[in-house]
JSON list of C-alpha atoms and ligand atoms in Angstrom, two decimals:
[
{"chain": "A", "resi": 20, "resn": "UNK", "atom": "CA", "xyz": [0.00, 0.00, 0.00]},
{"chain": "A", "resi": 21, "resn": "UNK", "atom": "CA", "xyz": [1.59, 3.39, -1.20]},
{"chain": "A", "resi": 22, "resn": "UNK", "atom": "CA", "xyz": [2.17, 6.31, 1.76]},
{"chain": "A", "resi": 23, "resn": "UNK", "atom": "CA", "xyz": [1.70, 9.69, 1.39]},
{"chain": "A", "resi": 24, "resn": "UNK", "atom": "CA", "xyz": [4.51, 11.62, 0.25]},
{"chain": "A", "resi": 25, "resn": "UNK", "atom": "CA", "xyz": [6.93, 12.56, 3.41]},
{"chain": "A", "resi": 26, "resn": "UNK", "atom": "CA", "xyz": [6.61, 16.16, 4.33]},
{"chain": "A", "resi": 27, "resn": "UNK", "atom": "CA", "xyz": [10.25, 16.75, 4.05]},
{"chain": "A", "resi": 28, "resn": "UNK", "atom": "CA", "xyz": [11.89, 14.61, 1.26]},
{"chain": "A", "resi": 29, "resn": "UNK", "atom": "CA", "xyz": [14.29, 11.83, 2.67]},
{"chain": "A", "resi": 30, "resn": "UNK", "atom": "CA", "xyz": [12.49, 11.08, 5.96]},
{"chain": "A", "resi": 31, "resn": "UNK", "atom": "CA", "xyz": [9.46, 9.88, 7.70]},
{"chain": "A", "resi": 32, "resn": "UNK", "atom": "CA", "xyz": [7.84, 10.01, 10.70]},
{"chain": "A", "resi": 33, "resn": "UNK", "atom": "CA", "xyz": [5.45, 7.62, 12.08]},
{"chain": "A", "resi": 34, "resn": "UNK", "atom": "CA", "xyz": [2.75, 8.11, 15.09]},
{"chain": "A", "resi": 35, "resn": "UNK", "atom": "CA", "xyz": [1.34, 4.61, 16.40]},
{"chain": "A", "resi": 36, "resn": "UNK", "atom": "CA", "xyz": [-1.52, 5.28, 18.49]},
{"chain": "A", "resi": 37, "resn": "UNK", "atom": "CA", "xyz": [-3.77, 3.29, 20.90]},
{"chain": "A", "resi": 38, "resn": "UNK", "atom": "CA", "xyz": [-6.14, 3.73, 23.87]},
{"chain": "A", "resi": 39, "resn": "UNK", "atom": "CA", "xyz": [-3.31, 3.50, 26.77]},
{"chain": "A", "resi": 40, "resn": "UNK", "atom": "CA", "xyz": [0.07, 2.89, 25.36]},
{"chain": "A", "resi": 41, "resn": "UNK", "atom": "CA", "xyz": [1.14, 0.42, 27.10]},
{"chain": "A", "resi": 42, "resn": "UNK", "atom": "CA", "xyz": [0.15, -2.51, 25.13]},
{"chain": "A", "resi": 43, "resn": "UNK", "atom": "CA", "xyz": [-0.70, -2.15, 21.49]},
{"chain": "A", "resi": 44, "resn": "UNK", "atom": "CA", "xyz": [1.10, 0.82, 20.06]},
{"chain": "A", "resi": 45, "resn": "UNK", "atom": "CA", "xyz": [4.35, 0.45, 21.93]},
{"chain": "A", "resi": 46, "resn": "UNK", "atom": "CA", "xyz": [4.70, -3.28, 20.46]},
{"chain": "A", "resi": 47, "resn": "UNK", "atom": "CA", "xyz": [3.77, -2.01, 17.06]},
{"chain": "A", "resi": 48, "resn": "UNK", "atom": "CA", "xyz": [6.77, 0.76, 18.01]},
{"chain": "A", "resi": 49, "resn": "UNK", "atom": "CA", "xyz": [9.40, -1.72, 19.06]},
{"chain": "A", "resi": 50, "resn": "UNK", "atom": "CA", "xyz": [8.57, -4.20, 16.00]},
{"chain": "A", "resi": 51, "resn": "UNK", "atom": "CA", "xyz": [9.24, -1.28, 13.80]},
{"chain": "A", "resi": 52, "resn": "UNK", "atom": "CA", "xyz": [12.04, 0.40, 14.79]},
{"chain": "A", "resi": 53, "resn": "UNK", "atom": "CA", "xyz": [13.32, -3.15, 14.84]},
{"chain": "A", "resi": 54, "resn": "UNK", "atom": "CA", "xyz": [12.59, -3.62, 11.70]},
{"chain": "A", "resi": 55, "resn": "UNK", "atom": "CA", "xyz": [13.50, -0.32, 10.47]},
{"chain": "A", "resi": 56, "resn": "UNK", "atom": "CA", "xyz": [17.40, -0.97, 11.72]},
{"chain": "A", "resi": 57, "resn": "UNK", "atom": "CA", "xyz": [17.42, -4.40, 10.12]},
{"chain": "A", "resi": 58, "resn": "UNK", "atom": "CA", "xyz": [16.29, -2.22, 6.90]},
{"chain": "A", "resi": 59, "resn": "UNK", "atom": "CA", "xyz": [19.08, 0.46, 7.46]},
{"chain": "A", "resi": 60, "resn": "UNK", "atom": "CA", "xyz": [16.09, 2.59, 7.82]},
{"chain": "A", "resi": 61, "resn": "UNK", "atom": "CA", "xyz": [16.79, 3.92, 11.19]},
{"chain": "A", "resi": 62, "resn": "UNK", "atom": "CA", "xyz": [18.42, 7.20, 10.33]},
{"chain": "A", "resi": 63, "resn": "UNK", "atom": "CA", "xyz": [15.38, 8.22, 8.51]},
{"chain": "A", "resi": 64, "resn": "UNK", "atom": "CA", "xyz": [12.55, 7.26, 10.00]},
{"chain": "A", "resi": 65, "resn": "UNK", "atom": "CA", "xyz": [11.40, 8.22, 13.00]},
{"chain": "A", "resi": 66, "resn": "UNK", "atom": "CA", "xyz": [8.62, 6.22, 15.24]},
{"chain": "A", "resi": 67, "resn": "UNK", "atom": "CA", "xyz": [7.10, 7.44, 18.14]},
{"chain": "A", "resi": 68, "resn": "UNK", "atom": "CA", "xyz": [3.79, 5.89, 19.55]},
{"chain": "A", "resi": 69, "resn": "UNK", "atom": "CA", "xyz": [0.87, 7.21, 21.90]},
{"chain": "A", "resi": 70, "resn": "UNK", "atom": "CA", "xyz": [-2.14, 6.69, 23.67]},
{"chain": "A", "resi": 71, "resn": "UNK", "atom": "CA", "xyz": [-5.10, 8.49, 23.55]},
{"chain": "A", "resi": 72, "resn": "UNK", "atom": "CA", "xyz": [-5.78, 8.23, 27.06]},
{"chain": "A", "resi": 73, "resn": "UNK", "atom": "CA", "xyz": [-3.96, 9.70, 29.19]},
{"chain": "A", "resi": 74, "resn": "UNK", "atom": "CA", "xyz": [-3.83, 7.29, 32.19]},
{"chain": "A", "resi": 75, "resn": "UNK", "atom": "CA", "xyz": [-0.64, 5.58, 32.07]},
{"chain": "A", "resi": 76, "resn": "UNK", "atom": "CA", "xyz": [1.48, 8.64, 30.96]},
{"chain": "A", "resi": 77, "resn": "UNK", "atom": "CA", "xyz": [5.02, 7.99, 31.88]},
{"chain": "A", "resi": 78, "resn": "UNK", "atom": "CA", "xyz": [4.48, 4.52, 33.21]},
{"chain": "A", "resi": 79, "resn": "UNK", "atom": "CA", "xyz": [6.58, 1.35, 31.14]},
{"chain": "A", "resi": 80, "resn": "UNK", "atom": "CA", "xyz": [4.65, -1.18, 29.05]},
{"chain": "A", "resi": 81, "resn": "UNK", "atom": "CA", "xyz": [2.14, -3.84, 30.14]},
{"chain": "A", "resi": 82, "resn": "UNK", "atom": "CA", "xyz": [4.18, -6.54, 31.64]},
{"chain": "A", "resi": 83, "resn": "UNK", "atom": "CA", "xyz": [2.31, -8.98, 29.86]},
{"chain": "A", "resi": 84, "resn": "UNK", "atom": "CA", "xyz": [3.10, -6.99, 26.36]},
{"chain": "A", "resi": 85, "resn": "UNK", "atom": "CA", "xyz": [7.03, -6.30, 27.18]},
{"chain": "A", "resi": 86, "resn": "UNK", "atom": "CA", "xyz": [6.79, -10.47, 28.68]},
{"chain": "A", "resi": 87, "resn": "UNK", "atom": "CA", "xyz": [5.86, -11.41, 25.05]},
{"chain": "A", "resi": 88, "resn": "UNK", "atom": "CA", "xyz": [8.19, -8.82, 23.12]},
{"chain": "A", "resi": 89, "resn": "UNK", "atom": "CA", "xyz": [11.22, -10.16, 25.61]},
{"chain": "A", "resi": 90, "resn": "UNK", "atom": "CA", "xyz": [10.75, -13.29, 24.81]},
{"chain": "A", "resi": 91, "resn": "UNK", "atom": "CA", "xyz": [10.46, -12.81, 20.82]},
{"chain": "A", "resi": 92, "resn": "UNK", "atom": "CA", "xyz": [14.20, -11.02, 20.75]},
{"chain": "A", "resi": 93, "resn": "UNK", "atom": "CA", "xyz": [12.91, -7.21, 21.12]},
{"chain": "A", "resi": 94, "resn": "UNK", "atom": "CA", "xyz": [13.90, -5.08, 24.19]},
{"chain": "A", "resi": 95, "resn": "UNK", "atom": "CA", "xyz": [10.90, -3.25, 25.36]},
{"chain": "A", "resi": 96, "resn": "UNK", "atom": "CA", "xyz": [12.25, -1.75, 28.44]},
{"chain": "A", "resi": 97, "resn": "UNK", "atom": "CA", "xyz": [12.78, 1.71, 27.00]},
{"chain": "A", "resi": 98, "resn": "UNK", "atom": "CA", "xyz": [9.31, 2.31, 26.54]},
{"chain": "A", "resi": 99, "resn": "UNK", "atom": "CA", "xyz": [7.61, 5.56, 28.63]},
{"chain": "A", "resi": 100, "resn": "UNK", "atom": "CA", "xyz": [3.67, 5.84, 27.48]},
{"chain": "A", "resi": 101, "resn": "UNK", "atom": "CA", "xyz": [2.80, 9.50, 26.49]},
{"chain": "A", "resi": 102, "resn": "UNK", "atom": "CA", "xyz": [-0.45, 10.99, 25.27]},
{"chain": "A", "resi": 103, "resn": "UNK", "atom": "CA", "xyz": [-1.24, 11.60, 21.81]},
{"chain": "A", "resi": 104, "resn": "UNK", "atom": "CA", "xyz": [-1.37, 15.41, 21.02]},
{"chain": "A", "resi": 105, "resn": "UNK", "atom": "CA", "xyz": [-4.23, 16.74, 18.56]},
{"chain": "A", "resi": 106, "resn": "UNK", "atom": "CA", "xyz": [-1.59, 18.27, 16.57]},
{"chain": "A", "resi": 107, "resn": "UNK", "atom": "CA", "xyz": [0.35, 15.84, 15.38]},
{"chain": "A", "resi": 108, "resn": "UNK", "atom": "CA", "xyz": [-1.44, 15.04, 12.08]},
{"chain": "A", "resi": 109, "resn": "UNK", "atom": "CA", "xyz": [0.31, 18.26, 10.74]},
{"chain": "A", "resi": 110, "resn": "UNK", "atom": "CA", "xyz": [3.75, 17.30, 12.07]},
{"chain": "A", "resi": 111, "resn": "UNK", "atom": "CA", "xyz": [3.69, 13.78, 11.53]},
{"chain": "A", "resi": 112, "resn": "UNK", "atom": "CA", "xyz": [3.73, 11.91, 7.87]},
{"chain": "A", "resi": 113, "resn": "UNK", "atom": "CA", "xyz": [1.47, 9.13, 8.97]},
{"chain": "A", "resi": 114, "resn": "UNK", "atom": "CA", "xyz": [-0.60, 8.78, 12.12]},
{"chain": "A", "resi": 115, "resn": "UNK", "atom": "CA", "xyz": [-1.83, 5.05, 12.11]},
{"chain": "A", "resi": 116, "resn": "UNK", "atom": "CA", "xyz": [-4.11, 3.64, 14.94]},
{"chain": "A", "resi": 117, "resn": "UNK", "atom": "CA", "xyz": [-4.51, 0.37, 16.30]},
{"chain": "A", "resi": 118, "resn": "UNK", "atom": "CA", "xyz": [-8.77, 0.39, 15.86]},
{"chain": "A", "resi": 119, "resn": "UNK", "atom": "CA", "xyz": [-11.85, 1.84, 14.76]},
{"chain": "A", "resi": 120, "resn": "UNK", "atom": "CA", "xyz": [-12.30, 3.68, 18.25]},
{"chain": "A", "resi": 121, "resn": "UNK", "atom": "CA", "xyz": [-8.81, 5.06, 18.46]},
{"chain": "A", "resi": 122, "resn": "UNK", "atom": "CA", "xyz": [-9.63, 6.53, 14.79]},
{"chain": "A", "resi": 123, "resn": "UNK", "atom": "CA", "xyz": [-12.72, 8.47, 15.72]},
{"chain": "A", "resi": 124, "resn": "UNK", "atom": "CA", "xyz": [-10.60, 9.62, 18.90]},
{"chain": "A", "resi": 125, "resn": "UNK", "atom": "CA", "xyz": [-8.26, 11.37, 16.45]},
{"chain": "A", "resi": 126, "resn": "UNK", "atom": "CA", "xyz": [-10.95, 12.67, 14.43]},
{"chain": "A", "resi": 127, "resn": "UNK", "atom": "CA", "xyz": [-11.19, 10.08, 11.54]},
{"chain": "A", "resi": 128, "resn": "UNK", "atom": "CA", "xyz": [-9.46, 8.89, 8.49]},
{"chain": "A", "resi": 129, "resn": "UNK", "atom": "CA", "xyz": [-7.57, 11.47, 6.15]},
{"chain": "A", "resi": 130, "resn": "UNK", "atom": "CA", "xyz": [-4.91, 11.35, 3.92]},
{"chain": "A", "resi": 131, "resn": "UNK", "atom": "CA", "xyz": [-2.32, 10.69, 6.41]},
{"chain": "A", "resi": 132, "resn": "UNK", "atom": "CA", "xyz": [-4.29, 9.32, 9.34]},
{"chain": "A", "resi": 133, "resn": "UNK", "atom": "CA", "xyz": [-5.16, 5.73, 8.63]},
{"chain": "A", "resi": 134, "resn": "UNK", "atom": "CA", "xyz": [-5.30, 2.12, 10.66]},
{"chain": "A", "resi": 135, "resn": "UNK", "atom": "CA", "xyz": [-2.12, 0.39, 11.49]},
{"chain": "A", "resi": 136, "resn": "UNK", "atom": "CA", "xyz": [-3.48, -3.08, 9.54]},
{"chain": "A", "resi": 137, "resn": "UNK", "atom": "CA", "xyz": [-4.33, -1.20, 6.23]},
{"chain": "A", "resi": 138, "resn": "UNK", "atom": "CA", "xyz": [-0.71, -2.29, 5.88]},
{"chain": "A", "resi": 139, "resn": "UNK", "atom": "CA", "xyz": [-1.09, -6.03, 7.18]},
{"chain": "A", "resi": 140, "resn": "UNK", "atom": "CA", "xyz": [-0.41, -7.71, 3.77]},
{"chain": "A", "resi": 141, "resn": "UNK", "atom": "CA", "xyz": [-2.70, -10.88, 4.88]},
{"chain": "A", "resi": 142, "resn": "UNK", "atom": "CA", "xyz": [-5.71, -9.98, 6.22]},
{"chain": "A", "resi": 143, "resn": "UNK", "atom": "CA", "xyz": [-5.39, -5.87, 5.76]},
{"chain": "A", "resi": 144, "resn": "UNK", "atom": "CA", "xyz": [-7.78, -3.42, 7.12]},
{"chain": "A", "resi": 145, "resn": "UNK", "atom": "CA", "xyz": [-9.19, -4.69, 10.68]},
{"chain": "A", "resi": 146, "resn": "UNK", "atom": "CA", "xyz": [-8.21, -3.98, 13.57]},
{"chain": "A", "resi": 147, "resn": "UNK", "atom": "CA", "xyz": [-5.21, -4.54, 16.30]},
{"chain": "A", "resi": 148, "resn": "UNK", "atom": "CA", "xyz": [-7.81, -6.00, 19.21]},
{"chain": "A", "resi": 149, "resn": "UNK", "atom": "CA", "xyz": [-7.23, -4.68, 22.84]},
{"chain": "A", "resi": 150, "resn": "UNK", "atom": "CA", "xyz": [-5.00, -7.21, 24.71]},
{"chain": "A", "resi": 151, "resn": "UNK", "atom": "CA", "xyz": [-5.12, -5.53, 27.77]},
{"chain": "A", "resi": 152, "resn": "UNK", "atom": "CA", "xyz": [-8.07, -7.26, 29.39]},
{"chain": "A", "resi": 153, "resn": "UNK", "atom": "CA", "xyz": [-7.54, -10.63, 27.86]},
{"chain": "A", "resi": 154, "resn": "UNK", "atom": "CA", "xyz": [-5.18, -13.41, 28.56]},
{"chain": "A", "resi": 155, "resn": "UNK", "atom": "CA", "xyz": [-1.29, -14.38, 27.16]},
{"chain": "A", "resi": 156, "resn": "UNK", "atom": "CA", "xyz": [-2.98, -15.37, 23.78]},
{"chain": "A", "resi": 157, "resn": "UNK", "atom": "CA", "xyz": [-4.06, -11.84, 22.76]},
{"chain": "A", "resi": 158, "resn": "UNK", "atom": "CA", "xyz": [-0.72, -10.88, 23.07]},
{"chain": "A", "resi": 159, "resn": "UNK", "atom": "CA", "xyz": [0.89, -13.27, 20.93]},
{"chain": "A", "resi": 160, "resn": "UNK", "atom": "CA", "xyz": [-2.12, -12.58, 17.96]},
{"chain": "A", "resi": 161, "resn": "UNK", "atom": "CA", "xyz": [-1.16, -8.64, 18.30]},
{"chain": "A", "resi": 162, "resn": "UNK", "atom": "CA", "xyz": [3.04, -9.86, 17.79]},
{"chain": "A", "resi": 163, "resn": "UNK", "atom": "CA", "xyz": [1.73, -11.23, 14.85]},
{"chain": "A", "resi": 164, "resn": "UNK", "atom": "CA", "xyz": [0.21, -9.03, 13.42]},
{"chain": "A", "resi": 165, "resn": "UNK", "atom": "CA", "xyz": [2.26, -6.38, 14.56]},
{"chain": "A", "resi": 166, "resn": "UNK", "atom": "CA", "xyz": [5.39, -8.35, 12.87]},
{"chain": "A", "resi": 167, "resn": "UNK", "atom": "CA", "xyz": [4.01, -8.61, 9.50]},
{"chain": "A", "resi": 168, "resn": "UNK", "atom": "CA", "xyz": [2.60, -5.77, 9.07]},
{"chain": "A", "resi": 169, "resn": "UNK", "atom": "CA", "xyz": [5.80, -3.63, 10.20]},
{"chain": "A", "resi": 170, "resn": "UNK", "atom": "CA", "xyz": [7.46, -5.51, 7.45]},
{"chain": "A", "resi": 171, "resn": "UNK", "atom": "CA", "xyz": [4.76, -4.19, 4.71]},
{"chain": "A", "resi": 172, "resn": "UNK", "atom": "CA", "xyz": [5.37, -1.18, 6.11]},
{"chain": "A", "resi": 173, "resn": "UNK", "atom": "CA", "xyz": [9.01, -0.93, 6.02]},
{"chain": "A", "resi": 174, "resn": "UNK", "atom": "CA", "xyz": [8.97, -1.94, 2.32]},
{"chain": "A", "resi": 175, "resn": "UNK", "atom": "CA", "xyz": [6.25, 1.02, 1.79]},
{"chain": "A", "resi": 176, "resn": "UNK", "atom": "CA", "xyz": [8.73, 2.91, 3.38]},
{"chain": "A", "resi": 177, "resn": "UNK", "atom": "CA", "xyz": [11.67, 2.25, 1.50]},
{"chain": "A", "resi": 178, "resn": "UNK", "atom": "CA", "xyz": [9.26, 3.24, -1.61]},
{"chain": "A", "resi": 179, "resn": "UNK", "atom": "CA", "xyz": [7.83, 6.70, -0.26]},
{"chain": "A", "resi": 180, "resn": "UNK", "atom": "CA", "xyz": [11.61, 7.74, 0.63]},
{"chain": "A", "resi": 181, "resn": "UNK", "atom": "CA", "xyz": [13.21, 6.34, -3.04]},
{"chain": "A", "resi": 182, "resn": "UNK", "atom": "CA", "xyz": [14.54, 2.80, -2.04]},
{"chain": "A", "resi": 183, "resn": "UNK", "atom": "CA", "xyz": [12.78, 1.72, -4.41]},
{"chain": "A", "resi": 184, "resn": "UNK", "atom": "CA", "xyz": [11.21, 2.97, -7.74]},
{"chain": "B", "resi": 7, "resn": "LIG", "atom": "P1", "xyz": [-3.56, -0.36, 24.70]},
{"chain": "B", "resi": 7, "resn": "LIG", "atom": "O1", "xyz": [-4.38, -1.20, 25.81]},
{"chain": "B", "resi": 7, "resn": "LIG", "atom": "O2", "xyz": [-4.50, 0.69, 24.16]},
{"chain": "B", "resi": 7, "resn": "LIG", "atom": "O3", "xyz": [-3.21, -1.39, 23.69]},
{"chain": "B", "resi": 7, "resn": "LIG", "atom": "O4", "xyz": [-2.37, 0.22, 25.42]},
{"chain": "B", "resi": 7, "resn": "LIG", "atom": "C1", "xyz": [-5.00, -0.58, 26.90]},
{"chain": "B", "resi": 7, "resn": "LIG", "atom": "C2", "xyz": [-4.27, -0.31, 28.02]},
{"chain": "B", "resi": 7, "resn": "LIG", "atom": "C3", "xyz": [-4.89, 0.29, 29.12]},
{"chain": "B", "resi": 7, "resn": "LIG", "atom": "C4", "xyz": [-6.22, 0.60, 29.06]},
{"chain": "B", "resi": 7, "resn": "LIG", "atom": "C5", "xyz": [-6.95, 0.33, 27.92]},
{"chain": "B", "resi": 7, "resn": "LIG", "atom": "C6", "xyz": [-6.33, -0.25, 26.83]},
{"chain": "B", "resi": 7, "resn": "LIG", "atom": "N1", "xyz": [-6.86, 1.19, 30.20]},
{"chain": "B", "resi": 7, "resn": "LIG", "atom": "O5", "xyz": [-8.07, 1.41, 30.13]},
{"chain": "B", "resi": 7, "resn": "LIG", "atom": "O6", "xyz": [-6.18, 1.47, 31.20]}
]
């Protein structure tokens, strides 16, 4: 799926958002910037992620969420939640959310706000469902699809910034 055209030609900037920060978006934050360094990507792209809600602001991730990043490879201890700011869809090239709720939160779909799983190359368009008042498994489905669909995005990334024709 093409991107919009970066603001400022030669990097990116990402915004992940969810409800609290703490599970969703900061996985889909670690998986990418992962991802991005594996891609050489890291200089040019920057990722932050957010919550709508404020109620975890400055706290680390879930345990259960940084339990199942740990034990994939990632490091998820550097993770501080922080609110998502109503002006960041004019700083930020893309703002993608983890569901249908977080979108109306941010005031709906536009050219650069969009969900996270547009991207998911197998089953695009859903949603990333709320782990945080389920069990282990929910966790492991949002690594999923967090993990392939930071990989479509990293190759949409390498084409919006000229990787690629
Ligand atoms: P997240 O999950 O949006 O994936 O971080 C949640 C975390 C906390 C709450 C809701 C969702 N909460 O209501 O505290």
């Amino acid at each position: 799926m093409r991107l919009p055209e970066p603001r400022t030609p030669g990097s990116y900037r990402v915004a992940l958002v969810c409800l609290g920060n703490i599970c969703r978006s900061p996985m889909a934050h670690v998986v990418l910037e992962s991802r991005l360094a594996e891609a050489g990507l890291d200089d040019r792209v920057e990722v932050s992620s957010s919550g709508t809600g404020g109620w975890h602001v400055g706290n680390p991730m879930d345990r259960r969420a940084a339990a199942t990043l740990s034990s994939a490879g990632y490091d998820p201890s550097r993770h501080r939640a922080q609110q998502y700011d109503a002006t960041w869809p004019e700083a930020y090239d893309l703002v993608l959310v983890m569901d249908e709720s977080n979108l109306a939160d941010v005031g709906g779909r536009t050219d650069r706000i969009g969900l996270f799983r547009d991207h998911d190359p197998e089953d695009p368009g859903g949603e990333v469902p709320d782990p945080y008042y389920g069990g282990a498994d929910g966790f492991e489905e949002v690594l999923a699809m967090v993990e392939r669909t930071s990989d479509a995005i990293v190759t949409a990334l390498e084409r919006a910034l000229g990787r690629h024709a």
